[in-house]
Amino acid sequence: LIGFGDLASLIVGLGFVLARFVFASWLLPLMLVASVIVGSLLGASLDFLVVVLFSVILAAYDYSAVFFTKHMITLAEGLQERKAGFMIEITNKSQARNSNENATVGVKTKINLKAEKTEGFESVKLGTGDVVIPLVVTVSALRSFGLAAAIFSLFGSLAGMFVLLSVLSKKKGYLPGLPPLVGGALLGVGIFWLVKILSGF
């Protein structure tokens, strides 16, 4: 951890691990904190071109693993059965009410994104990698080009999430999360440079 010695970092890390097992209700916030830390450290440590190559390769792998080899789906289902994987579940409250189910935000054990209903998405599971990798792009853009580039990258990722939710509102099944999220983040940086060039700054 930045600003900590090796021993202090070890203690803090062990504390997070122990808290995950002792306080089950802390799992979601702990997972989010860990994802932010990992994404921030990687983004701050890698050059932007390296990040672009790294994220594009992972997005292509994610796409292939879901639509072609399908081993990501097999892995996700196996993790769910064993309750061994981490997922963030985002629930559509209106859809949950329509189906007489409680709207909750919790942690599930699936990888990538899955829509549970055909009429509007009811439940979306987002893997930690789908959070970390776009964050790596955004932090690297911040480090390399400044705050404005990071903001464009962030809004690009949000646009990618909107596209995913739009698709999930019309169909169910597994979808790879990284292609639209990473693509949106990179597109945001590209738009930043386009605006910068056209504005003459």
PDB file of C-alpha atoms in Angstrom, residues 14 33 37 48 54 68 70 74 78-79 86 88 98 101 104 139 156 162 195:
ATOM      1  CA  LEU A  14      -4.434  -9.742   6.422  1.00  0.00           C
ATOM      2  CA  VAL A  33     -12.306  -1.540  -1.898  1.00  0.00           C
ATOM      3  CA  ILE A  37      -6.976  -0.552  -4.841  1.00  0.00           C
ATOM      4  CA  PHE A  48      -0.912   4.024 -21.107  1.00  0.00           C
ATOM      5  CA  PHE A  54      -3.350  -5.264 -21.918  1.00  0.00           C
ATOM      6  CA  PHE A  68     -16.868 -19.165 -28.613  1.00  0.00           C
ATOM      7  CA  LYS A  70     -17.809 -20.827 -23.524  1.00  0.00           C
ATOM      8  CA  THR A  74     -18.674 -23.225 -17.316  1.00  0.00           C
ATOM      9  CA  GLY A  78     -18.868 -24.097 -11.224  1.00  0.00           C
ATOM     10  CA  LEU A  79     -17.941 -21.182  -8.972  1.00  0.00           C
ATOM     11  CA  PHE A  86     -17.050 -12.978  -6.129  1.00  0.00           C
ATOM     12  CA  ILE A  88     -21.491  -7.766  -7.539  1.00  0.00           C
ATOM     13  CA  ASN A  98     -43.033  -6.627 -10.834  1.00  0.00           C
ATOM     14  CA  GLU A 101     -39.119 -10.204  -5.340  1.00  0.00           C
ATOM     15  CA  THR A 104     -31.190  -6.237  -3.161  1.00  0.00           C
ATOM     16  CA  VAL A 139      -6.176   5.774 -13.688  1.00  0.00           C
ATOM     17  CA  GLY A 156     -16.932   6.269 -21.528  1.00  0.00           C
ATOM     18  CA  PHE A 162     -25.512   1.699 -20.397  1.00  0.00           C
ATOM     19  CA  VAL A 195     -11.517  17.550 -28.451  1.00  0.00           C
TER      20      VAL A 195
END
